[in-house]
């Protein structure tokens, strides 16, 4: 057998091929790609050159419109992280000891975690492991979290994209954060009392739950879009019949986290949002062709945004108009479905330029913005017309031309929309009402553009998903940082940039660069007053599920011929048991309570060579079960540096040979 050897492909040629391919696709978009003002379309995806390189070579600085503060941060070679630069109008500096105004929850992409940030300082406050395992918090090591991950499919990683805060009355209620796992089709819930993942659902029948949101205004449902089309059920049938594959829209109950029903549609579902009245869930979609490669997926001129009439779908489910697959009722929402005939289809198909990306509903709930991605436009949908009109074309209320590669839109609550432009590496600010009044493809509604570095995906403004955003800060989550930071080898951090959006016509100001570990997709911010996290555990929250081990309860109980239950308290600077003895081959259940009531004093339990790693916050109890199959002496130590006698905080596990 001959092994395939890598061929000598010129790396520059690969870039050219990519740009050629992208240009070819863009050339087929109905509305022609505008000439960039400064003639830098050759730098299409911004892959070749950082703007810093341009600065170094002195090229076209003026033409690129590089703002003063960017030049300054570039020249200094550092991010303006202190925010103390005098000429900045906006100050994001939070002095030592003071708190940020907002909590930011960042999706961690394929790291599987959520990161909690303080805004505007951009300080990382905490990480919440969700689909990953994580040593520092003992997540995926104790029985409870291990079982939760096992029950949700046993995957060891996830790809979280869209964090969503629970809402009551159109405002964040501080109870839960939800997030999707695109990789394994899961949805997780994080309890914001404890900042801990408390439930994960492996959604049946779907691959790649991508678009995800809570239903506004009262979180009655969670909605997830199965992006990849697959046979239904995906059990080996129809492998080579892509025309039979289907993509599913799923509804979950936020309390039980059960999948309530699904709707099958034509095309790939992508991103979604809901209106503000609990009626419509609106999803972008691409690949109406039902193809399996790039050429096929971008062949036709049109794709269809899907608007799901939620009460009508619920009615169809209640009336038994579904087929059941793997225990979930599936309603037929394809174009040819009988439920889509007549004046009140359960799913409306609204034409958009091909391959749109995001749908984001503005705070008033009047319009939904569909970012064009390949088209340089945003399609504005009039949500009221969804209800009133049977002509899908009438639903389109406007289509401003915002720039190249529009992906996501966010809002300041003052009538402005902000759209990220992936290809242009910019954020465009535009006037929503002006865009509705303007001709399609007009650039008149555009108020301002600001350079970001580089290739932004999502952008989010503070409290943008509520009915009443605060409109002061905006984050651009840029996929590439290129040369903005000290080099860290071939894998660079992403670059999340903080922009002050202020008031007035031209008001956007870049105030900070923030390197982030790959790869956040989206984030969401809540004012600090909307959350009330616990400082210590309330043991009544786990009463009946786990014991609370007082010092005097510490001991070893033999529960069977080959099983023991070891219970111990922990406090500064000792465990309730300074040693415990088990027999070789015993299944050991170790229960540890942190009996301290002092906030911030966490104790760990690590047992070398047994993969045991617990982290126990004040008043919490954790359990782990393992088999003591190696005779010998094993020190048990505390992993959190909890006191001056932390190193002495130890116990011994003695495993007697059988
Ligand atoms: Cu645009 Cu998953 Cu919302 Cu990434 S998605 S960017
Ligand atoms: Cu307890 Cu260190």
XYZ file of C-alpha atoms and ligand atoms in Angstrom:
666
model
C 0.000 0.000 0.000
C 1.237 3.439 -0.826
C 0.823 6.097 1.759
C -0.492 9.393 0.629
C 2.144 12.058 0.951
C 1.243 15.681 1.379
C 1.560 17.569 -1.869
C 3.436 20.820 -2.189
C 0.566 23.250 -2.130
C 1.627 26.850 -1.988
C -0.060 28.294 1.142
C -0.717 31.557 -0.683
C -2.552 29.628 -3.343
C -4.824 28.194 -0.658
C -5.759 31.703 0.431
C -6.369 32.678 -3.174
C -8.552 29.628 -3.652
C -10.577 30.537 -0.585
C -11.055 34.110 -1.729
C -11.915 32.895 -5.199
C -14.488 30.478 -3.827
C -16.019 33.149 -1.609
C -16.032 35.669 -4.453
C -17.674 33.151 -6.741
C -20.428 32.550 -4.220
C -20.840 36.258 -3.473
C -21.110 36.964 -7.192
C -24.215 34.785 -7.292
C -25.939 36.741 -4.552
C -28.830 38.660 -6.030
C -27.575 42.022 -4.902
C -24.099 42.617 -6.266
C -21.245 42.998 -3.820
C -20.413 46.665 -3.471
C -16.918 47.871 -4.244
C -15.258 48.578 -0.938
C -14.624 52.313 -0.633
C -10.983 51.842 0.055
C -10.330 49.126 -2.483
C -9.335 46.507 0.020
C -11.645 43.749 -1.114
C -8.542 41.757 -1.929
C -8.279 41.411 1.794
C -11.679 39.821 1.667
C -11.754 37.832 4.819
C -9.035 39.931 6.337
C -6.839 36.877 6.457
C -3.671 38.252 5.011
C -2.887 41.412 6.795
C -3.545 42.835 10.205
C -4.367 46.508 10.360
C -1.317 46.769 12.503
C 0.781 45.635 9.568
C -0.827 48.329 7.537
C 0.120 50.822 10.178
C 3.665 49.624 10.231
C 3.993 50.009 6.518
C 2.217 53.302 6.725
C -0.286 52.215 4.131
C -3.710 53.675 3.755
C -4.166 54.579 7.381
C -6.517 57.387 6.524
C -8.417 55.355 3.993
C -8.996 52.621 6.538
C -10.490 55.111 8.895
C -8.484 53.994 11.870
C -9.655 55.915 14.846
C -7.310 57.665 17.185
C -7.799 55.359 20.077
C -7.038 52.324 17.949
C -3.849 53.883 16.733
C -2.922 54.556 20.287
C -3.562 51.051 21.454
C -1.676 49.716 18.473
C 1.283 51.978 18.997
C 1.471 51.042 22.627
C 1.405 47.420 21.615
C -1.077 46.645 24.332
C -4.763 46.710 24.820
C -6.094 49.773 26.561
C -6.992 47.554 29.445
C -6.547 50.166 32.125
C -9.057 52.324 30.350
C -7.350 55.261 31.966
C -6.352 56.924 28.750
C -7.333 60.531 29.256
C -8.631 61.256 25.800
C -11.184 58.460 26.023
C -14.674 59.719 26.450
C -15.788 56.400 27.875
C -14.224 54.944 30.963
C -14.444 51.218 31.476
C -11.961 51.165 34.326
C -13.349 49.666 37.518
C -11.112 50.547 40.466
C -9.755 47.792 42.719
C -12.382 46.683 45.196
C -15.309 48.007 43.220
C -17.846 45.937 41.365
C -18.794 45.929 37.741
C -22.169 47.163 36.623
C -23.056 44.030 34.640
C -22.605 40.303 34.648
C -21.614 38.986 31.247
C -22.089 35.314 30.391
C -19.871 34.144 27.569
C -20.377 30.924 25.709
C -17.107 29.020 25.611
C -17.631 27.392 22.210
C -16.001 23.988 22.020
C -14.332 24.437 25.398
C -17.839 23.521 26.591
C -17.871 26.017 29.443
C -19.509 29.340 30.271
C -17.287 32.232 31.343
C -18.629 34.885 33.663
C -17.238 38.344 33.048
C -17.618 41.693 34.734
C -18.650 44.475 32.381
C -17.281 47.015 31.667
C -13.967 45.946 33.202
C -13.887 42.736 31.119
C -12.480 40.934 34.149
C -13.160 37.213 34.114
C -15.001 36.445 37.344
C -15.675 32.734 37.085
C -16.035 29.814 34.748
C -18.965 27.460 34.856
C -18.241 24.037 33.409
C -21.236 22.770 31.447
C -20.441 20.159 28.782
C -16.763 19.737 29.706
C -15.164 18.253 32.788
C -13.232 20.673 34.936
C -10.733 19.979 37.699
C -10.875 23.255 39.576
C -14.546 22.814 40.368
C -14.457 19.018 40.578
C -17.048 19.001 37.789
C -17.337 15.610 36.175
C -15.558 13.989 39.137
C -18.233 13.744 41.797
C -21.159 11.322 41.493
C -23.801 13.942 40.806
C -22.113 15.736 37.918
C -20.736 12.499 36.478
C -24.225 11.005 36.411
C -25.661 14.152 34.865
C -23.055 14.074 32.082
C -23.506 10.306 31.597
C -27.286 10.582 31.413
C -26.908 13.295 28.802
C -25.059 10.977 26.455
C -21.709 10.570 28.170
C -19.920 12.956 25.826
C -16.849 14.596 27.281
C -17.138 17.872 25.419
C -19.663 20.213 23.913
C -19.785 23.266 21.704
C -21.849 25.938 23.380
C -22.937 28.897 21.308
C -25.950 30.742 22.632
C -26.352 31.559 26.301
C -29.875 32.740 27.158
C -31.112 34.176 30.463
C -34.541 33.230 31.764
C -37.068 36.030 31.487
C -40.156 37.095 33.342
C -42.220 39.897 31.845
C -39.596 40.514 29.174
C -36.781 41.098 31.645
C -34.056 38.862 33.021
C -35.283 37.269 36.231
C -31.907 35.979 37.418
C -33.058 32.377 37.848
C -31.421 30.447 35.062
C -28.973 30.638 32.245
C -29.524 28.148 29.430
C -27.113 27.194 26.686
C -27.023 24.862 23.694
C -24.419 22.273 22.704
C -24.113 22.385 18.949
C -21.847 19.347 18.851
C -24.032 16.803 20.579
C -27.470 18.337 20.265
C -27.936 19.164 23.920
C -29.387 21.963 26.022
C -28.167 22.739 29.531
C -29.519 24.756 32.413
C -27.369 26.665 34.882
C -28.845 27.537 38.248
C -27.868 31.142 38.928
C -28.326 30.751 42.668
C -25.195 28.615 42.644
C -23.715 29.344 39.213
C -23.764 25.610 38.558
C -25.054 23.446 35.761
C -28.056 21.623 37.176
C -29.591 19.860 34.159
C -28.599 18.723 30.690
C -30.966 17.307 28.075
C -29.814 15.296 25.101
C -32.466 16.346 22.594
C -33.725 13.306 20.630
C -33.711 13.064 16.831
C -31.417 16.022 16.113
C -27.821 16.767 15.303
C -26.227 20.131 16.023
C -28.702 22.104 18.125
C -27.479 25.494 16.970
C -29.990 28.310 17.139
C -31.261 28.456 20.699
C -33.300 30.858 22.789
C -35.793 31.134 25.595
C -39.291 32.213 24.681
C -39.975 35.848 25.493
C -41.493 37.283 27.572
C -41.912 34.534 30.207
C -39.675 31.583 29.324
C -42.544 29.184 28.812
C -40.495 27.196 26.340
C -36.892 26.739 25.335
C -36.416 26.461 21.591
C -33.540 24.760 19.804
C -32.806 24.391 16.092
C -31.405 21.095 14.874
C -29.145 22.454 12.187
C -27.954 19.365 10.365
C -30.453 17.509 8.225
C -30.560 13.780 8.949
C -32.818 10.823 8.197
C -35.697 10.519 10.634
C -35.222 8.373 12.614
C -31.494 8.274 11.994
C -31.126 4.513 12.321
C -29.371 3.539 9.125
C -32.188 4.241 6.696
C -32.009 6.713 3.801
C -28.236 7.083 4.052
C -27.885 8.120 0.449
C -31.182 9.925 0.053
C -30.428 13.454 1.273
C -33.781 14.606 -0.075
C -35.366 12.616 2.754
C -33.223 14.170 5.463
C -34.910 16.661 7.729
C -34.086 19.380 10.202
C -36.085 19.735 13.434
C -37.177 22.652 15.563
C -37.492 21.503 19.194
C -39.430 22.861 22.164
C -38.383 22.025 25.724
C -39.940 22.677 29.094
C -37.561 24.905 31.095
C -38.539 23.319 34.414
C -38.554 19.594 33.599
C -36.046 20.093 30.731
C -38.014 17.524 28.726
C -38.372 17.724 24.979
C -42.069 18.484 24.484
C -42.388 18.382 20.702
C -40.519 18.925 17.471
C -41.393 20.361 14.065
C -39.786 19.092 10.896
C -39.055 21.591 8.138
C -37.317 21.891 4.772
C -33.767 23.257 4.669
C -31.201 23.607 7.434
C -32.330 25.629 10.424
C -29.736 28.037 11.735
C -30.261 30.743 14.365
C -33.446 31.966 16.016
C -35.204 34.361 18.280
C -38.781 34.778 19.478
C -41.136 37.726 19.348
C -42.054 39.465 22.600
C -45.599 38.121 22.829
C -45.138 34.363 22.990
C -46.517 33.690 19.533
C -43.725 33.485 16.962
C -40.349 31.787 16.986
C -38.376 32.890 13.948
C -35.485 30.876 12.549
C -33.055 31.631 9.815
C -32.348 28.752 7.491
C -30.053 27.931 4.622
C -29.676 25.110 2.155
C -33.251 25.108 0.925
C -31.655 23.057 -1.860
C -31.216 20.148 0.555
C -27.669 19.729 -0.750
C -24.685 18.185 0.977
C -21.829 20.360 -0.327
C -20.993 24.067 -0.564
C -21.837 24.399 -4.237
C -25.205 22.767 -3.797
C -26.069 24.643 -0.605
C -25.426 28.011 -2.242
C -26.970 27.251 -5.613
C -30.393 28.874 -5.378
C -31.029 32.595 -5.051
C -33.396 32.281 -2.137
C -33.650 30.684 1.227
C -36.611 30.763 3.579
C -36.743 32.088 7.075
C -39.199 30.004 9.066
C -41.660 31.596 11.451
C -43.151 29.020 13.808
C -46.631 29.777 15.107
C -46.085 28.349 18.586
C -49.705 28.256 19.859
C -50.845 26.681 16.565
C -48.146 24.018 16.831
C -49.063 23.331 20.454
C -52.683 22.968 19.294
C -51.682 20.463 16.602
C -49.777 18.469 19.220
C -52.733 18.543 21.607
C -54.991 17.373 18.771
C -52.703 14.420 18.093
C -51.593 15.635 14.667
C -48.094 14.228 14.852
C -45.969 11.158 14.414
C -43.951 9.986 17.369
C -40.257 9.266 16.933
C -38.126 8.191 19.881
C -40.815 9.297 22.276
C -41.202 12.827 20.912
C -44.266 14.087 18.993
C -43.089 15.419 15.618
C -45.361 17.817 13.764
C -44.984 18.136 9.994
C -43.991 21.705 9.175
C -42.576 21.072 5.717
C -43.895 23.199 2.867
C -46.136 20.426 1.607
C -47.601 19.572 4.985
C -51.405 19.680 5.229
C -50.885 21.810 8.346
C -49.278 24.453 6.143
C -52.137 24.662 3.652
C -54.691 27.417 3.942
C -54.481 30.859 5.511
C -53.046 29.841 8.851
C -49.995 27.709 8.233
C -48.196 26.533 11.360
C -44.865 27.470 9.772
C -44.474 30.481 7.488
C -41.748 30.390 4.859
C -40.442 33.891 4.178
C -38.054 34.420 1.269
C -34.660 36.000 1.985
C -31.445 36.333 -0.004
C -29.584 33.027 0.132
C -27.878 31.706 3.267
C -28.810 34.290 5.896
C -27.284 33.942 9.346
C -28.866 35.378 12.449
C -32.370 36.388 13.465
C -32.608 38.928 16.279
C -35.827 40.596 17.378
C -35.536 44.239 18.409
C -36.588 45.330 21.902
C -40.021 46.639 20.901
C -40.858 43.293 19.366
C -41.979 44.969 16.148
C -39.213 43.811 13.826
C -36.941 40.794 13.439
C -33.612 41.373 11.689
C -32.205 38.651 9.481
C -28.524 39.189 8.748
C -27.624 38.437 5.137
C -24.193 36.803 5.617
C -23.578 36.370 1.869
C -25.856 39.269 0.990
C -24.599 42.669 2.249
C -28.072 43.379 3.600
C -30.208 42.855 6.655
C -33.779 41.771 5.926
C -36.246 43.412 8.291
C -39.357 41.363 9.029
C -42.489 43.022 10.316
C -43.712 40.630 12.994
C -47.253 41.988 13.017
C -47.563 41.164 9.324
C -46.776 37.546 10.129
C -50.070 37.468 11.940
C -52.043 39.637 9.537
C -50.908 38.835 6.056
C -50.951 35.625 4.092
C -48.414 36.933 1.566
C -44.914 36.115 2.827
C -43.382 38.872 0.664
C -45.410 41.452 2.567
C -43.701 40.507 5.776
C -40.453 42.045 4.548
C -40.426 45.630 5.827
C -37.002 46.732 4.612
C -33.575 45.682 3.519
C -30.778 48.145 4.258
C -27.359 47.530 2.795
C -25.060 47.376 5.791
C -21.767 46.002 4.436
C -20.002 42.754 3.678
C -20.725 39.629 5.675
C -23.464 40.729 8.097
C -23.818 38.050 10.791
C -25.466 39.374 13.927
C -27.470 42.357 15.116
C -27.917 43.870 18.549
C -29.783 46.861 20.003
C -29.316 49.843 22.293
C -33.010 50.478 22.996
C -32.804 53.899 21.329
C -34.007 52.841 17.898
C -30.601 51.775 16.629
C -29.367 48.440 15.416
C -25.739 47.327 15.330
C -24.717 44.674 12.856
C -21.431 42.801 12.799
C -19.773 42.615 9.379
C -17.602 39.538 9.263
C -15.921 40.187 5.939
C -15.491 43.928 6.370
C -14.291 43.490 9.991
C -16.590 46.275 11.069
C -19.638 47.038 13.147
C -22.339 49.089 11.427
C -24.731 51.240 13.431
C -28.016 51.962 11.662
C -31.362 53.565 12.282
C -34.204 51.043 12.350
C -37.039 53.380 11.379
C -34.969 54.983 8.605
C -34.231 51.515 7.246
C -37.920 50.649 7.142
C -38.667 53.888 5.293
C -35.741 53.667 2.876
C -35.659 51.820 -0.436
C -34.284 48.299 -0.327
C -30.486 48.196 -0.593
C -30.151 51.760 0.582
C -27.095 52.704 2.610
C -28.810 55.866 3.915
C -29.900 54.344 7.240
C -26.245 53.607 8.095
C -25.129 56.069 10.735
C -21.635 54.936 11.536
C -19.124 52.146 11.054
C -16.257 51.223 13.305
C -13.338 48.902 12.581
C -13.002 45.837 14.774
C -10.147 43.352 14.881
C -10.980 41.017 13.175
C -13.905 39.144 11.631
C -16.656 39.656 14.177
C -19.294 36.993 14.786
C -21.833 37.935 17.412
C -22.098 41.364 18.887
C -24.097 42.043 22.017
C -25.132 45.197 23.779
C -25.983 45.231 27.467
C -29.444 43.822 28.215
C -30.173 43.746 24.489
C -32.518 40.773 24.733
C -34.820 42.497 27.206
C -37.652 44.858 26.307
C -35.583 47.730 27.654
C -31.851 47.581 26.884
C -29.446 49.856 28.735
C -27.523 50.770 25.609
C -24.184 51.811 26.983
C -21.757 49.059 26.083
C -21.393 46.672 23.240
C -19.057 43.739 22.782
C -17.794 42.629 19.408
C -16.746 38.977 19.564
C -14.041 38.807 16.957
C -12.952 35.456 15.640
C -9.382 36.488 14.896
C -6.927 38.556 16.892
C -4.048 38.134 14.440
C -1.297 40.349 15.831
C -3.140 42.278 18.538
C -1.461 40.353 21.366
C 1.859 38.765 22.249
C 2.181 35.660 20.115
C 1.212 32.388 21.792
C 2.122 29.911 19.092
C 0.000 29.033 16.108
C -3.286 29.077 18.029
C -4.155 32.684 18.742
C -6.728 33.919 21.212
C -9.957 35.389 19.880
C -10.377 39.095 20.498
C -13.445 40.445 22.263
C -13.588 44.191 21.954
C -15.483 46.522 24.228
C -17.168 49.404 22.451
C -18.852 52.311 24.145
C -21.980 53.122 22.168
C -23.126 56.301 23.851
C -25.592 58.728 22.296
C -25.633 60.704 19.082
C -24.923 60.138 15.418
C -21.313 59.035 15.586
C -20.871 57.655 19.035
C -19.100 54.311 18.885
C -15.727 54.201 20.556
C -13.462 51.191 20.885
C -12.177 51.125 24.447
C -10.615 47.720 25.091
C -9.197 44.617 23.493
C -9.686 41.432 25.430
C -8.008 38.167 24.458
C -10.223 35.147 24.995
C -9.615 31.439 24.878
C -11.282 29.793 21.884
C -14.029 30.153 21.095
C -16.864 32.293 22.324
C -19.767 32.683 19.912
C -22.154 34.779 21.862
C -22.641 36.412 25.237
C -25.407 38.000 27.246
C -25.352 40.650 29.970
C -27.548 41.264 32.957
C -27.426 44.208 35.310
C -25.922 43.117 38.619
C -29.120 43.915 40.499
C -30.971 41.225 38.577
C -28.941 38.378 40.050
C -28.741 37.276 43.635
C -26.281 34.395 43.904
C -25.874 32.501 47.169
C -22.672 33.125 49.124
C -22.787 29.755 50.864
C -24.879 26.671 50.175
C -28.331 26.369 51.618
C -28.249 22.765 52.802
C -32.020 22.484 52.592
C -31.524 22.612 48.798
C -30.016 19.124 48.862
C -31.781 17.685 51.881
C -32.963 14.150 51.211
C -30.555 13.759 48.294
C -27.261 13.824 50.154
C -26.432 13.649 53.843
C -24.995 16.610 55.696
C -21.957 15.205 57.499
C -21.277 16.788 60.884
C -17.897 16.272 62.504
C -19.506 13.725 64.818
C -21.002 11.808 61.881
C -17.574 11.147 60.417
C -16.807 7.443 60.142
C -16.697 4.322 58.007
C -19.757 2.161 57.600
C -19.545 -1.216 55.901
C -22.563 -1.439 53.610
C -21.819 -4.796 52.005
C -19.233 -7.473 51.537
C -17.440 -5.282 49.043
C -18.751 -1.810 49.735
C -18.192 0.890 52.316
C -19.584 4.346 52.936
C -17.007 6.805 54.251
C -18.334 10.060 55.651
C -16.252 12.975 56.723
C -16.670 16.630 57.481
C -14.138 19.213 56.392
C -13.170 22.553 57.895
C -10.020 24.594 58.357
C -7.722 22.764 58.732
C -8.833 19.179 59.112
C -11.127 16.481 57.881
C -13.439 14.753 60.331
C -11.427 11.585 59.677
C -7.649 11.765 59.824
C -7.566 8.247 58.410
C -9.922 5.549 57.202
C -9.443 1.925 56.287
C -11.070 0.017 53.466
C -10.402 -3.365 51.880
C -8.879 -3.982 48.478
C -11.709 -4.240 45.934
C -14.213 -2.291 48.020
C -16.521 0.080 46.271
C -16.007 3.230 48.324
C -18.628 5.963 48.520
C -16.984 9.015 50.022
C -19.281 11.772 51.292
C -17.711 15.043 52.383
C -19.422 18.104 53.849
C -17.791 21.485 54.231
C -19.152 22.497 57.624
C -17.884 26.058 57.432
C -20.330 28.883 57.015
C -17.696 31.410 56.015
C -18.014 32.562 52.416
C -15.057 31.915 50.127
C -13.575 29.008 52.102
C -13.704 26.004 49.797
C -12.132 22.660 50.654
C -10.993 20.088 48.179
C -10.639 16.337 48.417
C -8.023 14.765 46.213
C -6.854 11.180 46.398
C -3.785 10.547 44.276
C -3.951 7.545 41.947
C -7.716 7.221 42.379
C -8.783 10.098 40.147
C -10.719 11.563 43.069
C -11.180 15.332 42.969
C -13.958 17.101 44.827
C -14.425 20.813 45.429
C -16.765 21.576 48.297
C -18.042 25.086 48.911
C -19.191 26.200 52.378
C -22.197 24.169 53.611
C -22.100 21.973 50.518
C -21.774 18.187 50.420
C -20.245 16.188 47.596
C -20.029 12.481 47.016
C -17.815 10.289 44.907
C -17.834 6.532 44.366
C -14.762 4.582 43.281
C -13.227 1.145 43.655
C -10.244 0.834 45.980
C -8.405 -1.710 43.855
C -4.815 -0.832 44.774
C -3.666 -1.799 48.275
C -1.478 0.736 50.047
C -1.437 4.104 51.745
C -3.067 6.988 49.898
C -2.948 10.506 51.235
C -6.089 12.526 50.961
C -5.365 16.222 50.577
C -7.172 19.506 50.240
C -6.719 21.199 46.868
C -7.898 24.694 47.830
C -5.350 26.784 49.734
C -7.744 27.384 52.582
C -5.627 28.340 55.583
C -2.142 28.651 56.996
C -2.448 24.949 57.813
C -3.787 24.024 54.394
C -0.813 21.804 53.584
C -1.381 19.936 56.806
C -5.062 19.415 56.019
C -4.813 15.738 55.185
C -6.237 12.329 55.776
C -5.039 8.828 54.897
C -6.887 6.154 53.030
C -5.485 2.766 54.017
C -6.381 0.049 51.535
C -5.817 -3.350 53.155
C -4.922 -6.244 50.882
C -7.805 -8.668 50.727
Cu -23.086 33.234 14.513
Cu -23.476 29.732 16.571
Cu -24.752 32.410 16.806
Cu -21.122 31.471 15.941
S -23.250 31.515 15.664
S -20.777 33.467 15.326
Cu -8.936 22.932 53.085
Cu -6.959 23.504 51.973
